[in-house]
Coordinates of C-alpha atoms in Angstrom, one line a residue:
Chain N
X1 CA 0.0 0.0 0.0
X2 CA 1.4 3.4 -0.8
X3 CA 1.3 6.2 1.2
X4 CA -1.1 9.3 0.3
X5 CA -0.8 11.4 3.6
X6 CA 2.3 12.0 5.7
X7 CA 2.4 13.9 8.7
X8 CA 5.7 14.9 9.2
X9 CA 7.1 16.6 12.8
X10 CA 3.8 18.6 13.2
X11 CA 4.0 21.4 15.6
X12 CA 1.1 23.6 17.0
X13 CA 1.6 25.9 19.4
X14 CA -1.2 28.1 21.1
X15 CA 0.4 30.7 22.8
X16 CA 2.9 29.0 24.9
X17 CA 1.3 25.6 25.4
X18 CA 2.2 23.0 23.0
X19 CA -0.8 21.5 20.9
X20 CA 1.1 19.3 18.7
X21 CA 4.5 18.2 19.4
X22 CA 6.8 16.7 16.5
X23 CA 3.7 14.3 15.4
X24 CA 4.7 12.2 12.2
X25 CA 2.5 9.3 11.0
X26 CA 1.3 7.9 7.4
X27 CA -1.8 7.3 5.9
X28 CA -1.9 4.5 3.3
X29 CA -4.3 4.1 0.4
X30 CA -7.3 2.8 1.4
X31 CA -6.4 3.0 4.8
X32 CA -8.6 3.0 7.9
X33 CA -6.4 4.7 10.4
X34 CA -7.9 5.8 13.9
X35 CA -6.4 8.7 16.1
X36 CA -7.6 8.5 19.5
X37 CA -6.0 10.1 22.7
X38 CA -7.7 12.0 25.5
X39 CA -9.6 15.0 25.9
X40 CA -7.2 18.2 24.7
X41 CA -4.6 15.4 22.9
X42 CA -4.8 17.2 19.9
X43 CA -6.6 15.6 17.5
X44 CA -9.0 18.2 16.3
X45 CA -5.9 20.2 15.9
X46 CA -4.1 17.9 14.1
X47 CA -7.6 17.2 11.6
X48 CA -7.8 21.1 11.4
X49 CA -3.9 21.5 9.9
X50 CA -4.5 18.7 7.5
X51 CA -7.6 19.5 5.8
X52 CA -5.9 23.1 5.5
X53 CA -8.3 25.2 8.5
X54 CA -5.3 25.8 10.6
X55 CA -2.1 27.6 8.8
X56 CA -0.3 28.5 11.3
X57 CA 2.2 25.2 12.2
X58 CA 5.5 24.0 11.8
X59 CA 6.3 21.0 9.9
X60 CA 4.8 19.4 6.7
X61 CA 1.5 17.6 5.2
X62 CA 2.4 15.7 2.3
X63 CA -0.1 14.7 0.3
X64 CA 0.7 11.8 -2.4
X65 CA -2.2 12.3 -4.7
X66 CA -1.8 12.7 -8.6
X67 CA -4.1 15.3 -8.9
X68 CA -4.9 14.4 -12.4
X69 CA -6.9 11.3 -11.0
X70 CA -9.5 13.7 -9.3
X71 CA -12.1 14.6 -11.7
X72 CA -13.6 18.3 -11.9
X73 CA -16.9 17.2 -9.7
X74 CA -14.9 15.3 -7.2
X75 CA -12.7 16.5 -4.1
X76 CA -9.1 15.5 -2.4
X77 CA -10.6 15.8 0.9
X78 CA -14.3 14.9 2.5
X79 CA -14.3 16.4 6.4
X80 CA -16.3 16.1 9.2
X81 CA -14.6 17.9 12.0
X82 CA -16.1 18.8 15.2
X83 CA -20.5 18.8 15.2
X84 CA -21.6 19.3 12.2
X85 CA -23.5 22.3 11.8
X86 CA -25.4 23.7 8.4
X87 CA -27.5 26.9 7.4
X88 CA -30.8 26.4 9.4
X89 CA -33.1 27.8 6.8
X90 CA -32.4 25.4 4.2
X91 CA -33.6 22.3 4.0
X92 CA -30.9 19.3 4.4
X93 CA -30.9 18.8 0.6
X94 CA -30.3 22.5 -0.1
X95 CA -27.5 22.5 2.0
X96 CA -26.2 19.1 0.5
X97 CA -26.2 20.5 -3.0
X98 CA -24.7 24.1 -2.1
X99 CA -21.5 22.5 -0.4
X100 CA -21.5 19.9 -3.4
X101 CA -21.7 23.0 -6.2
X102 CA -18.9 24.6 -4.0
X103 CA -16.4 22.0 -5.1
X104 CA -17.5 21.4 -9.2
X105 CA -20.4 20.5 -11.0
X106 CA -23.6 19.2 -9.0
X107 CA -23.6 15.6 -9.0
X108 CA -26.9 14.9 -8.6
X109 CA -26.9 11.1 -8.7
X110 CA -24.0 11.0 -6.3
X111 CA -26.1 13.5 -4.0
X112 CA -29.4 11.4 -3.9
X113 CA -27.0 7.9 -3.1
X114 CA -25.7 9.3 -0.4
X115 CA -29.1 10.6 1.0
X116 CA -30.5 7.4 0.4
X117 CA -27.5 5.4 1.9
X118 CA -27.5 7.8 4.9
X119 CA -31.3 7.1 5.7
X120 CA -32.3 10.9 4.9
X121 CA -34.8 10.4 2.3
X122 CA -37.5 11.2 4.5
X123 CA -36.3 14.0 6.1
X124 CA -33.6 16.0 3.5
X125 CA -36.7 18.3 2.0
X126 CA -37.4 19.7 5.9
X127 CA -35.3 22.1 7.0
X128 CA -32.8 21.8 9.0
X129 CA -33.8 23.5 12.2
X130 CA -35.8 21.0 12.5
X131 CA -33.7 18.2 12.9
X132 CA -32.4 15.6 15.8
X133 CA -28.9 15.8 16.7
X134 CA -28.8 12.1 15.2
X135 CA -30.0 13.5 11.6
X136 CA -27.7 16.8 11.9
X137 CA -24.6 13.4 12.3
X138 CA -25.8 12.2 9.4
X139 CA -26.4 15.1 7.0
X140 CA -22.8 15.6 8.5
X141 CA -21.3 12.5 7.2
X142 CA -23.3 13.1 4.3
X143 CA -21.6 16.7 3.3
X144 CA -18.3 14.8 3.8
X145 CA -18.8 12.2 1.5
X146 CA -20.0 14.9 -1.5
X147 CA -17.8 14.7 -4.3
X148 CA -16.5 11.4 -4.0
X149 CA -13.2 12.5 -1.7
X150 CA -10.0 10.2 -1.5
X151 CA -9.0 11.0 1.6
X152 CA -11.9 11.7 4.8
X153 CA -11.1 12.9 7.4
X154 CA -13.9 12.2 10.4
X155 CA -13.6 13.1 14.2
X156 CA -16.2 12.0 16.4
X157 CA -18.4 10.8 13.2
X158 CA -20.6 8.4 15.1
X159 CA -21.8 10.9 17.9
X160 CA -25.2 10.7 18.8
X161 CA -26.3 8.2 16.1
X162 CA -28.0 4.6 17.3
X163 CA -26.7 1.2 17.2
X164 CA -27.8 0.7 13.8
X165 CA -26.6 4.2 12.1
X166 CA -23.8 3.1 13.6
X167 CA -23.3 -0.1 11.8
X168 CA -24.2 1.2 8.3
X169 CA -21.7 3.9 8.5
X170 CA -19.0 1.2 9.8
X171 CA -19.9 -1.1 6.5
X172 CA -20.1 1.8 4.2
X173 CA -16.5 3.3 5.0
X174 CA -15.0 -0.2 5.4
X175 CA -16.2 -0.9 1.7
X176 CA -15.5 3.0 0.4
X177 CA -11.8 2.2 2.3
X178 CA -11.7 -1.3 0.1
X179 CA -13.6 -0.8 -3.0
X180 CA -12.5 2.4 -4.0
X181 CA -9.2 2.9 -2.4
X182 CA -10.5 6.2 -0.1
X183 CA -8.3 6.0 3.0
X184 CA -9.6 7.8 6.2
X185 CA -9.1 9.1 9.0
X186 CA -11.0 8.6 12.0
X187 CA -11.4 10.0 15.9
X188 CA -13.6 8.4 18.0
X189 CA -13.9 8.0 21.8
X190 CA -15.3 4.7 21.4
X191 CA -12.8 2.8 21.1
X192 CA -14.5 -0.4 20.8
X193 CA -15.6 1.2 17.3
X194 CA -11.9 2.2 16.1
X195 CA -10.6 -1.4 17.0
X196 CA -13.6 -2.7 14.6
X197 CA -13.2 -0.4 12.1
X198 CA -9.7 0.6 11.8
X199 CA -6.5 -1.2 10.7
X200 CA -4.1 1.0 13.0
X201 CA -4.4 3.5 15.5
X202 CA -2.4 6.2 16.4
X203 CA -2.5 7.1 20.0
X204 CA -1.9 11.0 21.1
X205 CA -1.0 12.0 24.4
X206 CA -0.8 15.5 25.2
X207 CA 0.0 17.0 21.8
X208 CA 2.4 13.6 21.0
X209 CA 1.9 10.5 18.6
X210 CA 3.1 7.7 21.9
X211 CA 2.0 5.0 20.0
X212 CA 1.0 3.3 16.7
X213 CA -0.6 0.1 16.9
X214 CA -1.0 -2.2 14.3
X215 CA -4.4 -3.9 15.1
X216 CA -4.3 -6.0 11.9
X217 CA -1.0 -8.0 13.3
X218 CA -2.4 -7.7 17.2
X219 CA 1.1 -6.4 18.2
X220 CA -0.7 -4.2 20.6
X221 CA -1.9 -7.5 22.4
X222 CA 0.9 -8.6 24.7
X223 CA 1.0 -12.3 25.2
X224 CA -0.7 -12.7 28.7
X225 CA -1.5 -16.0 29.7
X226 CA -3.5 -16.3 32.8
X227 CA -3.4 -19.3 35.3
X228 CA -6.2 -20.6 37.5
X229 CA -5.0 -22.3 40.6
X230 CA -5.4 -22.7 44.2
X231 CA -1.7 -22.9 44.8
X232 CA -1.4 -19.5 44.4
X233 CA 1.7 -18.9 46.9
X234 CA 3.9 -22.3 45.4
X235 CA 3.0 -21.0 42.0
X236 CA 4.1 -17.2 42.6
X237 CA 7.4 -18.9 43.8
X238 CA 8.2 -20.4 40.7
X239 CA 7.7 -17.4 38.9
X240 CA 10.1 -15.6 40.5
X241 CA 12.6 -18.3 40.4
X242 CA 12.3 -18.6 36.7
X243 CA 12.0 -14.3 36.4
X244 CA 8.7 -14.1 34.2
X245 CA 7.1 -11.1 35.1
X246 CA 3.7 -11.3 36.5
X247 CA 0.8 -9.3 35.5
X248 CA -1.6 -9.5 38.0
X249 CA -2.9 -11.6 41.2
X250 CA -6.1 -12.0 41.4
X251 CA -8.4 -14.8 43.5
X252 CA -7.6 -18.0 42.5
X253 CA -5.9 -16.7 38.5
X254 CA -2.6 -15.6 38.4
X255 CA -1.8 -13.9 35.3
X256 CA 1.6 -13.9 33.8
X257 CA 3.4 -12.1 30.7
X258 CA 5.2 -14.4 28.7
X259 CA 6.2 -14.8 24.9
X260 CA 3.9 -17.7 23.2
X261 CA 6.8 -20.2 22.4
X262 CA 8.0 -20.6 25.9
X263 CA 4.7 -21.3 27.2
X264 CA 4.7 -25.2 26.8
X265 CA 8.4 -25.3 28.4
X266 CA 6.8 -23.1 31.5
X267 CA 3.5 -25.2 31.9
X268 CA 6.5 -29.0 31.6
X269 CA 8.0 -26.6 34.7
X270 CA 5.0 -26.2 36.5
X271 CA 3.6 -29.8 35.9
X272 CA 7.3 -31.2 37.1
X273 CA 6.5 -29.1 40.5
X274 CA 3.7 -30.7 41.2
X275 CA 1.3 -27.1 41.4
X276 CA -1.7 -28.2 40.2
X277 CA -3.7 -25.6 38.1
X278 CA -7.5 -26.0 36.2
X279 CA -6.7 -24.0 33.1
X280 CA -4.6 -22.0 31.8
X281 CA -5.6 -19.4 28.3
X282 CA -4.8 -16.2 26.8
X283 CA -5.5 -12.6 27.7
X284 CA -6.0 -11.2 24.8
X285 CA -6.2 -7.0 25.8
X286 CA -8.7 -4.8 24.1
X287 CA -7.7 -1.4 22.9
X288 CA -9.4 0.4 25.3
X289 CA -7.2 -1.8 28.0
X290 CA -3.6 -0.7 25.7
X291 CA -5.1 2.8 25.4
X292 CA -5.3 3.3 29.0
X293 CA -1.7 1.9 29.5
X294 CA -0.4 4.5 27.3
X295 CA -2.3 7.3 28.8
X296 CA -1.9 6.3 32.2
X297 CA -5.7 5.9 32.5
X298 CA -6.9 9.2 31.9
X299 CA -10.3 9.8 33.4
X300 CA -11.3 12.3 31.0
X301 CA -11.7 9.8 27.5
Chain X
X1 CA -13.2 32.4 -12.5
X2 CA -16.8 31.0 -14.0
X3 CA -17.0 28.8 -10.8
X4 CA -16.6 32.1 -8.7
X5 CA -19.7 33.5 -10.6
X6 CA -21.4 30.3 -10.1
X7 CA -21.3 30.1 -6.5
X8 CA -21.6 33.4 -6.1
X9 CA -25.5 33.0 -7.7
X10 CA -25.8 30.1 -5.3
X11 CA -25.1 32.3 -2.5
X12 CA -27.7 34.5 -3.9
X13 CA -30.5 32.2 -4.2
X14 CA -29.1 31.3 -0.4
X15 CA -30.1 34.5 0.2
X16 CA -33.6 34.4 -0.7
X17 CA -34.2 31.1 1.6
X18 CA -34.5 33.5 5.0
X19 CA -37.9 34.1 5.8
X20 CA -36.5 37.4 7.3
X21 CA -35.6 38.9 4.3
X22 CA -39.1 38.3 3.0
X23 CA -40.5 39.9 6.2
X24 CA -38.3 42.8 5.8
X25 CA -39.0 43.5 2.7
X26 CA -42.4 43.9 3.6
X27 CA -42.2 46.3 6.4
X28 CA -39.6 48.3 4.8
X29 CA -42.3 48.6 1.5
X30 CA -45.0 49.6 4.2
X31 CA -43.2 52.2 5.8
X32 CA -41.2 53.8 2.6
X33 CA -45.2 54.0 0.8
X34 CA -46.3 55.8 3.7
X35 CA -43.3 58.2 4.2
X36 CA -43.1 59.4 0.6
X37 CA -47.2 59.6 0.7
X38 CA -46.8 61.5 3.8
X39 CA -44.0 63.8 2.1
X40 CA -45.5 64.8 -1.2
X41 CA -48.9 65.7 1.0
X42 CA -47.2 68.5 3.1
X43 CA -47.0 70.3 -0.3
X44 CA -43.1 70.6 0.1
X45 CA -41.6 71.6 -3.2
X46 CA -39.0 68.9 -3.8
X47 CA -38.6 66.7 -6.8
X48 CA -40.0 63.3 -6.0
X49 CA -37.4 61.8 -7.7
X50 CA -34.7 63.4 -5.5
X51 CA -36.9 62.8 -2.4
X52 CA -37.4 59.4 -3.0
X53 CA -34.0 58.6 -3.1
X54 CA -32.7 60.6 -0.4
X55 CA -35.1 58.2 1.4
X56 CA -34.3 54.9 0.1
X57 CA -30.5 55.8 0.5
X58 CA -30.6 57.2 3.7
X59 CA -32.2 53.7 5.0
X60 CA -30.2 51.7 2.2
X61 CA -26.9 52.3 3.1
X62 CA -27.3 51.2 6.7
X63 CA -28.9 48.2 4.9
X64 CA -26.1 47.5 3.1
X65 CA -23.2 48.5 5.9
X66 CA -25.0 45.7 7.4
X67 CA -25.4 43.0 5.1
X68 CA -21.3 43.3 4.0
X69 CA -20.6 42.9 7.7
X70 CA -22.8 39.6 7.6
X71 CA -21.0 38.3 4.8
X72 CA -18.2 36.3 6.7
X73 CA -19.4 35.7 10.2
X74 CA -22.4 34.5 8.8
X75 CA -20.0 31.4 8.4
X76 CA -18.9 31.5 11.9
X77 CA -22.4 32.3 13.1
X78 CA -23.7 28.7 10.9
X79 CA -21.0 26.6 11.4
X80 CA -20.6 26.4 8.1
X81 CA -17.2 27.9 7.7
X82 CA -15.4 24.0 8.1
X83 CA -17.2 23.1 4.7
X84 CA -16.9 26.0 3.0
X85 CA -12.7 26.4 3.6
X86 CA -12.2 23.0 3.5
X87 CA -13.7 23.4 -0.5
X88 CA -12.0 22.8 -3.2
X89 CA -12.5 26.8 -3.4
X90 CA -8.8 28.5 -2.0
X91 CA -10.0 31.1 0.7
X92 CA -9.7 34.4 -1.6
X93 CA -12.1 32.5 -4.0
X94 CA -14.3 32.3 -1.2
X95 CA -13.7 36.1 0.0
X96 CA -14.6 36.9 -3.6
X97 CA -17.8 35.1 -4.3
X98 CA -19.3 37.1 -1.0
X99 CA -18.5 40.2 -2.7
X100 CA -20.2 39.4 -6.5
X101 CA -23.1 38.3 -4.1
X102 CA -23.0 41.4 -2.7
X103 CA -22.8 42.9 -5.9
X104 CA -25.6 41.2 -7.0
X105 CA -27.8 42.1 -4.0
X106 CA -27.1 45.7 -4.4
X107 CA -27.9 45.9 -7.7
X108 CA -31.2 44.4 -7.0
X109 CA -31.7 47.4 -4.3
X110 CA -31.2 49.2 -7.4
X111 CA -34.3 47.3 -8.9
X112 CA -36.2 48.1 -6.0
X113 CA -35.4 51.6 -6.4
X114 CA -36.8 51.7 -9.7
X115 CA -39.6 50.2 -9.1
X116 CA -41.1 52.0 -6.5
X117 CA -40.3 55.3 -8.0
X118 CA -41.8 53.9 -11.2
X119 CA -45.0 52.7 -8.5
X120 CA -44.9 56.3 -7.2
X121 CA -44.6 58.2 -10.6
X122 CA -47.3 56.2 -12.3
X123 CA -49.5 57.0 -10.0
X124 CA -49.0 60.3 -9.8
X125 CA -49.3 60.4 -13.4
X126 CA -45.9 61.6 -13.8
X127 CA -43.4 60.8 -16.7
X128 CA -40.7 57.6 -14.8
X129 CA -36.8 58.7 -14.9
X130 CA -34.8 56.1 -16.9
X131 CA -31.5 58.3 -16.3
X132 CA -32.2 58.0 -12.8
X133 CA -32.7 54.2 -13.0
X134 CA -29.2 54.2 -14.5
X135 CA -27.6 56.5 -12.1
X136 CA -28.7 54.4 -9.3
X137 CA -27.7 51.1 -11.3
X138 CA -24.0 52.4 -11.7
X139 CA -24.4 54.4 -8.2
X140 CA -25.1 50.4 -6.3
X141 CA -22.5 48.6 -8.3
X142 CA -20.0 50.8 -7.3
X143 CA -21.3 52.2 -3.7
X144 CA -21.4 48.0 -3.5
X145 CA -18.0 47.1 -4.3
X146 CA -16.5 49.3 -2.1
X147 CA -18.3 49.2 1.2
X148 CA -18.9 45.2 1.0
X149 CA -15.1 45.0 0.6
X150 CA -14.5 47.5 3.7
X151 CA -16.6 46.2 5.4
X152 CA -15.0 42.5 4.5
X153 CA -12.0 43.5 6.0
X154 CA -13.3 44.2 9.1
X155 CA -14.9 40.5 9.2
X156 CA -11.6 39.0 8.0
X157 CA -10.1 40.6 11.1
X158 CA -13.3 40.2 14.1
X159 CA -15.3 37.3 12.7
X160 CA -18.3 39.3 14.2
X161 CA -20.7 41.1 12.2
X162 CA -21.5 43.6 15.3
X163 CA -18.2 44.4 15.8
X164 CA -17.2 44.8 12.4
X165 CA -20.5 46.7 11.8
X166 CA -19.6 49.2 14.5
X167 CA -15.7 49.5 13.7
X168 CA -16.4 49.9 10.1
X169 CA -19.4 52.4 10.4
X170 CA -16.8 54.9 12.9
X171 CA -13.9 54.9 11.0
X172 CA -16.0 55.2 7.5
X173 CA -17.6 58.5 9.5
X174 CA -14.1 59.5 11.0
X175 CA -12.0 59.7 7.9
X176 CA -14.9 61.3 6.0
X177 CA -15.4 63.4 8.5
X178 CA -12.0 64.1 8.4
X179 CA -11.5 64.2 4.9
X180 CA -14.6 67.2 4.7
X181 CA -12.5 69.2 7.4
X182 CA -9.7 69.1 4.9
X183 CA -11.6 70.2 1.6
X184 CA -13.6 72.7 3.6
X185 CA -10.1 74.6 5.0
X186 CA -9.0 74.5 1.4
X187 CA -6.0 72.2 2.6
X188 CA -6.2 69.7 -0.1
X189 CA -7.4 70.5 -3.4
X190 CA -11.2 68.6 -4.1
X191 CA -9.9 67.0 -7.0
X192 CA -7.3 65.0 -4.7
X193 CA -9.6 64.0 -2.2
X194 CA -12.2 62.4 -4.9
X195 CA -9.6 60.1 -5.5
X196 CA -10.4 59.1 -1.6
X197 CA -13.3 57.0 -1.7
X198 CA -14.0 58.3 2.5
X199 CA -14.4 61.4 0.9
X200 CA -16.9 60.8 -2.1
X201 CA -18.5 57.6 -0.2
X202 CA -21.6 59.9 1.8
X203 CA -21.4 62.3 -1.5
X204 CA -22.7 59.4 -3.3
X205 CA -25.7 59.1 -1.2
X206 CA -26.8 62.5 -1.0
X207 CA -27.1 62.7 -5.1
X208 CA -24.1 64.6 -6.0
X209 CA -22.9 63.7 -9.8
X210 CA -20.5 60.9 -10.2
X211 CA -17.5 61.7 -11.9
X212 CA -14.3 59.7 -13.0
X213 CA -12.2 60.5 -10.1
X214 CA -14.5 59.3 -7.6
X215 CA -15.1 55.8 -9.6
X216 CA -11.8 55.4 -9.5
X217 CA -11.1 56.3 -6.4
X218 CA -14.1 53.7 -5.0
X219 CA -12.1 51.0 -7.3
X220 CA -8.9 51.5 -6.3
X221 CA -10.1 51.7 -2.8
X222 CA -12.2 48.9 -3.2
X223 CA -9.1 46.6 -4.4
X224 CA -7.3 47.5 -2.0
X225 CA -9.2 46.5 1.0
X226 CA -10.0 43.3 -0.9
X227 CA -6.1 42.5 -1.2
X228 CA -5.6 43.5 2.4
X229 CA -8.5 41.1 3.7
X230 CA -7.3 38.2 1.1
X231 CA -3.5 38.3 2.3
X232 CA -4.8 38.5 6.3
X233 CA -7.6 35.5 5.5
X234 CA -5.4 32.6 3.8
X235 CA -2.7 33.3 6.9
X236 CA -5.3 32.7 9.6
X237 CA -6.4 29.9 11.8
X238 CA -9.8 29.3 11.4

């Protein structure tokens, strides 16, 4: 996969405070990538300065894309940065096709799949004052997908929609990101919906890229096998005489960091010292769980 | 540049979606009928022509003052501004289609000039002014070009259309004000300071003739503020 957006050693400052620190990361073609981090990490920043809202930076966005592959009605970037918010007097599909004529020539056929696709075909003729927080999401998402963009960049896109809103918009950018190569970026809080959606993450932490984890590979899942026994004290001996580092005790499971291929060696040690345990399986750790390692469980996600 | 013309006839039509403008229109119609009814009663010896406009202008220019300092923050005020600059359209694009809209809009106050005095002189039986209809037609294009893009600049730099209103409304009256104190003492000669578009901006309004100078003068001025607000808008944050 090649790379169409590069982040290189971004720097925002406001004022004195640091917003962005030296943040460098990729985005590959047809990439799902997710950005999460805690409240004030920087990642509407960072969204702002690539889609070209914030000026003032230091460092570079590199964008790869032949701009001879873009046709006159379509865009480089689709956006949906912070609630989306649209002229109140309009009706949702006046507003849809003034921000699509803003970029080329209406597409009208492309307009009308996208209300359809995005549920709206009820409500796009009212206007827009009158509509839920959940439709305002979606005319949202709709605006950013005008114009068939290659790159979208989304933060917080599935705010205040429902289970099942949420799952179309999940299938539909998973087959935009396969079937026609748009890569995105995503935000989210819920990071249950990043590690479904996305094929790495980056993680920011106070204005710095700490971490970028691979969820295709798993590398962000640290072998943790956990133990149930009743021989708790005989078996938290024999860890420390063979020096594998223990992950937590709780009642009755011990659990125990250690690489997968020395596993059946350790389990031969255990059996030869007679500590009898039930089972023994792996602890795979969600994102949220890595997440909250890296931020040191901030209490503001 | 046909895209710029394109959108700026979709802002346009944009315009026309408020309800307000609708209501406005109506109240402003009520209240000019009865004023210039009211007028031509108390048997005072003015040319209708003349009166009406000293009306509509009077009230107009406030009107428009207004409207140019709505142009941006109307963005802001919407939310709006994050799709419109993230666009395909570079900023000054942007900055540029708000101004042929406001073009646009002030020549159709132009229309509505005409047709009310047209309204008034028909039924009065009274011959209608063409030359007047293109006086104020050339008169709104211009008046147009240069407040919306002094007043733009003032958006550019506040983001708030009461601010900006206020700001640009007492430094437009200052450095007229100025300017009059100038001509009056005999310190500059009135040719220069026609060149000044403070100086001939209010003379406009009160019916004195337009001459060269003073269109070029708007012009110029008018570029200038445009250029100004272009290089401060595609440096900002937004």
């Amino acid at each position: 996969m090649s790379e169409i957006l590069k982040i290189a050693a971004v720097t925002k400052k406001f004022d004195k405070q640091f917003a962005l620190s030296n943040v460098t990361f990729g985005l590959n073609e047809g990439e799902i990538l997710g950005l999460v981090g805690p409240n004030g990490a920087g990642k509407t920043t960072l969204m702002k300065i690539i889609v070209g809202l914030t000026r003032n930076f230091e460092g570079k966005i590199i964008c790869n894309v032949d701009r001879k592959i873009i046709a006159p009605a379509e865009k480089l970037f689709g956006c949906m940065i912070e609630a989306p918010k649209f002229y109140p007097y309009m009706s949702g599909y006046q507003n849809l096709k003034f921000f699509s004529s803003l970029n080329g020539k209406l597409n009208k056929k492309n307009l009308n799949d996208i209300v359809e696709l995005m549920g709206l075909s009820n409500a796009v003729k009212k206007k827009v004052k009158t509509y839920s927080l959940g439709m305002k999401q979606r005319l949202g998402f709709a605006q950013a997908l005008l114009n068939n963009p290659k790159i979208l960049i989304l933060d917080e896109p599935t705010n205040g929609l429902d289970p099942n809103g949420i799952n179309e918009i999940r299938k539909y950018l998973q087959k935009i990101a396969f079937e026609n190569k748009v890569s995105i970026l995503i935000s989210s809080h819920t990071l249950s919906e990043i590690e479904k959606i996305c094929q790495r993450a980056v993680v920011l932490k106070k204005g710095k890229a700490i971490e970028i984890i691979d969820m295709q590979e798993k590398t962000y899942e640290d072998t943790i096998f956990a133990f149930e026994t009743n021989e708790t004290d005989e078996f938290l001996a024999l860890l420390k005489a063979k020096n594998i580092v223990i992950e937590d005790v709780g009642e009755g499971i011990i659990k125990i960091r250690l690489p997968k291929e020395k596993l059946s060696s350790f389990i031969k040690d255990v059996v030869l010292k007679d500590i009898n345990f039930t089972s023994v399986y792996e602890v795979r750790k969600s994102l949220e769980d890595k997440f909250l390692d890296l931020t040191g469980g901030n209490k503001i996600v | 540049m046909f895209d710029v013309f394109r959108i700026s006839f979709l802002e346009y039509k944009k315009f026309f979606c408020k309800k307000s403008v609708y209501i406005c229109l109506g109240l402003f119609f009520i209240f000019f009928l009865m004023s210039v009814d009211q007028l031509t009663k108390s048997n005072v010896s003015v040319n209708p022509v003349y009166l009406i406009n000293m009306i509509f202008n009077g009230f107009m220019q406030f009107v428009l003052m207004f409207c140019a300092s709505s142009l941006l923050p109307e963005e802001f005020r919407c939310g709006t501004s994050t799709f419109i600059f993230t666009s395909t359209k570079s900023r000054t694009q942007i900055l540029l289609t708000k101004i042929l809209f406001f073009t646009l809009y002030s020549i159709t106050i132009g229309l509505m000039n005409f047709i009310l005095i047209t309204y008034y002189m028909t039924t009065k039986n009274l011959p209608i002014p063409f030359n007047n209809f293109a006086y104020m037609l050339v008169f709104y294009f211009i008046y147009s070009w240069f407040i919306g893009n002094y007043f733009l600049f003032f958006t550019v730099i506040f983001k708030s259309r009461a601010i900006s209103f206020i700001t640009g409304l007492f430094f437009l009256y200052f450095f007229s004000d100025c300017l009059l104190r100038l001509s009056q003492k005999m310190l500059v000669s009135t040719k220069i300071l026609e060149f000044i578009p403070f100086y001939s901006v209010f003379q406009f309004l009160i019916g004195d003739s337009i001459n060269a100078n003073k269109i070029i003068g708007m012009l110029i001025g008018a570029l200038i503020f445009f250029c100004l607000s272009a290089f401060i808008f595609e440096k900002q944050d937004l």
